[in-house]
mmCIF file of C-alpha atoms in Angstrom:
data_model
loop_
_atom_site.group_PDB
_atom_site.id
_atom_site.type_symbol
_atom_site.label_atom_id
_atom_site.label_comp_id
_atom_site.label_asym_id
_atom_site.label_seq_id
_atom_site.Cartn_x
_atom_site.Cartn_y
_atom_site.Cartn_z
ATOM 1 C CA MET A 97 -12.358 3.530 -41.715
ATOM 2 C CA ALA A 98 -14.119 0.237 -41.031
ATOM 3 C CA GLY A 99 -15.225 0.168 -37.403
ATOM 4 C CA SER A 100 -13.879 3.646 -36.712
ATOM 5 C CA LEU A 101 -15.932 6.769 -36.174
ATOM 6 C CA VAL A 102 -13.073 9.034 -37.272
ATOM 7 C CA SER A 103 -11.478 8.889 -40.702
ATOM 8 C CA LYS A 104 -7.759 8.822 -41.243
ATOM 9 C CA PRO A 105 -6.321 12.342 -41.619
ATOM 10 C CA MET A 106 -6.145 13.639 -45.166
ATOM 11 C CA VAL A 107 -3.559 16.280 -45.997
ATOM 12 C CA ILE A 108 -4.902 19.066 -48.175
ATOM 13 C CA ALA A 109 -2.410 21.068 -50.232
ATOM 14 C CA SER A 110 -3.321 24.744 -50.029
ATOM 15 C CA HIS A 111 -1.714 27.919 -51.337
ATOM 16 C CA ALA A 112 -1.214 28.882 -47.671
ATOM 17 C CA GLY A 113 0.340 25.529 -46.816
ATOM 18 C CA PRO A 114 -0.863 22.014 -46.073
ATOM 19 C CA TYR A 115 -3.516 21.264 -43.461
ATOM 20 C CA GLU A 116 -5.242 18.116 -42.207
ATOM 21 C CA VAL A 117 -8.901 17.166 -42.540
ATOM 22 C CA GLN A 118 -10.749 14.346 -40.788
ATOM 23 C CA PHE A 119 -14.358 13.210 -40.868
ATOM 24 C CA ASP A 120 -15.745 12.502 -37.406
ATOM 25 C CA PHE A 121 -19.160 10.905 -37.014
ATOM 26 C CA LYS A 122 -19.232 11.658 -33.281
ATOM 27 C CA ALA A 123 -17.977 15.237 -33.564
ATOM 28 C CA ILE A 124 -20.618 16.810 -31.328
ATOM 29 C CA GLU A 125 -19.816 14.441 -28.467
ATOM 30 C CA ARG A 126 -16.085 15.126 -28.843
ATOM 31 C CA ILE A 127 -16.542 18.895 -29.077
ATOM 32 C CA THR A 128 -18.571 19.049 -25.882
ATOM 33 C CA SER A 129 -15.879 17.139 -24.001
ATOM 34 C CA ASP A 130 -13.335 19.913 -24.680
ATOM 35 C CA VAL A 131 -14.895 22.910 -22.937
ATOM 36 C CA SER A 132 -11.997 24.665 -21.207
ATOM 37 C CA GLU A 133 -10.881 28.245 -20.649
ATOM 38 C CA SER A 134 -8.336 28.017 -23.465
ATOM 39 C CA VAL A 135 -10.924 27.032 -26.079
ATOM 40 C CA HIS A 136 -13.237 29.714 -27.474
ATOM 41 C CA PHE A 137 -16.253 28.743 -29.550
ATOM 42 C CA ILE A 138 -17.812 30.751 -32.356
ATOM 43 C CA ILE A 139 -21.127 29.142 -33.259
ATOM 44 C CA ASP A 140 -23.814 29.856 -35.818
ATOM 45 C CA LEU A 141 -26.892 30.941 -33.851
ATOM 46 C CA LYS A 142 -29.136 28.675 -35.958
ATOM 47 C CA VAL A 143 -26.883 25.639 -35.415
ATOM 48 C CA ALA A 144 -26.890 26.334 -31.665
ATOM 49 C CA SER A 145 -30.678 26.376 -31.787
ATOM 50 C CA LEU A 146 -31.000 23.213 -33.893
ATOM 51 C CA TYR A 147 -28.594 21.281 -31.642
ATOM 52 C CA ALA A 148 -29.512 22.969 -28.347
ATOM 53 C CA ASP A 149 -29.439 19.768 -26.289
ATOM 54 C CA ALA A 150 -26.170 18.468 -27.717
ATOM 55 C CA LEU A 151 -24.401 21.859 -27.496
ATOM 56 C CA LYS A 152 -25.886 23.058 -24.183
ATOM 57 C CA ASP A 153 -22.578 22.861 -22.247
ATOM 58 C CA ILE A 154 -20.730 24.812 -24.935
ATOM 59 C CA VAL A 155 -23.464 27.435 -25.311
ATOM 60 C CA ALA A 156 -23.520 27.891 -21.516
ATOM 61 C CA SER A 157 -19.751 28.434 -21.442
ATOM 62 C CA ARG A 158 -18.505 31.999 -21.012
ATOM 63 C CA SER A 159 -16.081 31.229 -23.844
ATOM 64 C CA THR A 160 -18.781 31.047 -26.505
ATOM 65 C CA MET A 161 -19.903 33.650 -29.006
ATOM 66 C CA LEU A 162 -23.115 33.038 -30.954
ATOM 67 C CA ILE A 163 -23.304 34.810 -34.313
ATOM 68 C CA GLU A 164 -26.149 35.052 -36.796
ATOM 69 C CA ALA A 165 -24.590 33.662 -39.972
ATOM 70 C CA THR A 166 -25.422 36.409 -42.469
ATOM 71 C CA GLU A 167 -23.277 38.237 -44.996
ATOM 72 C CA ASP A 168 -23.676 41.373 -42.853
ATOM 73 C CA SER A 169 -22.087 39.524 -39.912
ATOM 74 C CA LYS A 170 -18.859 39.337 -41.948
ATOM 75 C CA SER A 171 -18.661 43.120 -42.304
ATOM 76 C CA VAL A 172 -15.881 45.116 -40.708
ATOM 77 C CA THR A 173 -18.462 47.003 -38.628
ATOM 78 C CA HIS A 174 -18.940 43.870 -36.500
ATOM 79 C CA LEU A 175 -15.214 43.160 -36.065
ATOM 80 C CA VAL A 176 -14.681 45.367 -33.005
ATOM 81 C CA GLY A 177 -17.587 43.666 -31.231
ATOM 82 C CA TYR A 178 -16.198 40.198 -31.931
ATOM 83 C CA VAL A 179 -12.724 41.120 -30.725
ATOM 84 C CA THR A 180 -14.143 42.866 -27.640
ATOM 85 C CA SER A 181 -16.220 39.785 -26.817
ATOM 86 C CA LEU A 182 -13.236 37.433 -27.152
ATOM 87 C CA LEU A 183 -11.065 39.689 -24.982
ATOM 88 C CA ALA A 184 -13.820 39.781 -22.341
ATOM 89 C CA GLN A 185 -13.798 35.961 -22.414
ATOM 90 C CA GLY A 186 -10.104 36.079 -21.518
ATOM 91 C CA ILE A 187 -8.683 34.940 -24.844
ATOM 92 C CA GLN A 188 -4.873 34.862 -24.871
ATOM 93 C CA ARG A 189 -2.012 33.872 -27.113
ATOM 94 C CA GLY A 190 -1.936 30.084 -27.327
ATOM 95 C CA HIS A 191 -5.710 29.684 -27.027
ATOM 96 C CA VAL A 192 -7.752 28.025 -29.773
ATOM 97 C CA LEU A 193 -10.806 29.238 -31.677
ATOM 98 C CA VAL A 194 -13.384 26.610 -32.643
ATOM 99 C CA ALA A 195 -15.886 27.402 -35.391
ATOM 100 C CA ILE A 196 -19.147 25.460 -35.556
ATOM 101 C CA GLY A 197 -21.315 26.354 -38.523
ATOM 102 C CA GLY A 198 -21.155 27.050 -42.224
ATOM 103 C CA GLY A 199 -18.928 29.173 -44.424
ATOM 104 C CA THR A 200 -19.836 32.510 -42.835
ATOM 105 C CA ILE A 201 -18.806 31.288 -39.375
ATOM 106 C CA GLN A 202 -15.647 29.794 -40.889
ATOM 107 C CA ASP A 203 -14.753 33.098 -42.564
ATOM 108 C CA ILE A 204 -15.284 35.092 -39.348
ATOM 109 C CA THR A 205 -13.314 32.630 -37.197
ATOM 110 C CA CYS A 206 -10.447 32.351 -39.675
ATOM 111 C CA PHE A 207 -10.154 36.138 -39.885
ATOM 112 C CA LEU A 208 -10.210 36.559 -36.102
ATOM 113 C CA ALA A 209 -7.633 33.780 -35.675
ATOM 114 C CA GLY A 210 -5.373 35.565 -38.137
ATOM 115 C CA ILE A 211 -5.483 38.989 -36.485
ATOM 116 C CA LEU A 212 -5.478 38.151 -32.770
ATOM 117 C CA PHE A 213 -2.098 37.857 -31.023
ATOM 118 C CA ARG A 214 -0.251 37.481 -34.336
ATOM 119 C CA GLY A 215 -2.244 34.348 -35.061
ATOM 120 C CA LEU A 216 -4.176 31.708 -33.154
ATOM 121 C CA ASP A 217 -4.844 28.090 -33.998
ATOM 122 C CA TRP A 218 -8.402 27.370 -35.040
ATOM 123 C CA ILE A 219 -10.538 24.322 -35.727
ATOM 124 C CA PHE A 220 -13.575 24.161 -37.987
ATOM 125 C CA TYR A 221 -16.571 21.861 -37.616
ATOM 126 C CA PRO A 222 -18.549 22.484 -40.825
ATOM 127 C CA THR A 223 -22.299 21.972 -40.624
ATOM 128 C CA THR A 224 -23.127 22.265 -44.317
ATOM 129 C CA VAL A 225 -21.882 20.360 -47.336
ATOM 130 C CA LEU A 226 -20.931 23.647 -49.026
ATOM 131 C CA SER A 227 -18.754 24.722 -46.092
ATOM 132 C CA GLN A 228 -16.972 21.363 -46.167
ATOM 133 C CA ALA A 229 -15.815 22.081 -49.711
ATOM 134 C CA ASP A 230 -15.708 25.879 -49.836
ATOM 135 C CA SER A 231 -12.793 26.421 -47.488
ATOM 136 C CA CYS A 232 -11.595 29.897 -46.658
#
């Protein structure tokens, strides 16, 4: 990784199949360069507040959903609202969900990716050490 801001991909063996992980020291800059109609962001409200300047273009996008990262936010009672919001954003098969936050945001995004359109790709940018290790 000498001189590089992105690590080499590491393949993680999972019970659901292998997936790749990379460490990116300029992740926020790269994330903000990929705001398009086919990318839908699910962001922890606190993270959006802490990084308001860096994430301003994403937060301003109509394809962004801010969620308070609490255990209650993971309840099935909120599911219809999340799906309704994504449909209103114009989400379609082939689009990508991007999670920015900790484990709660990862859990919500992973679940939504699994149930929408028979499965969507999703990317996770963990913002806590626990969420980097405690993968859903």
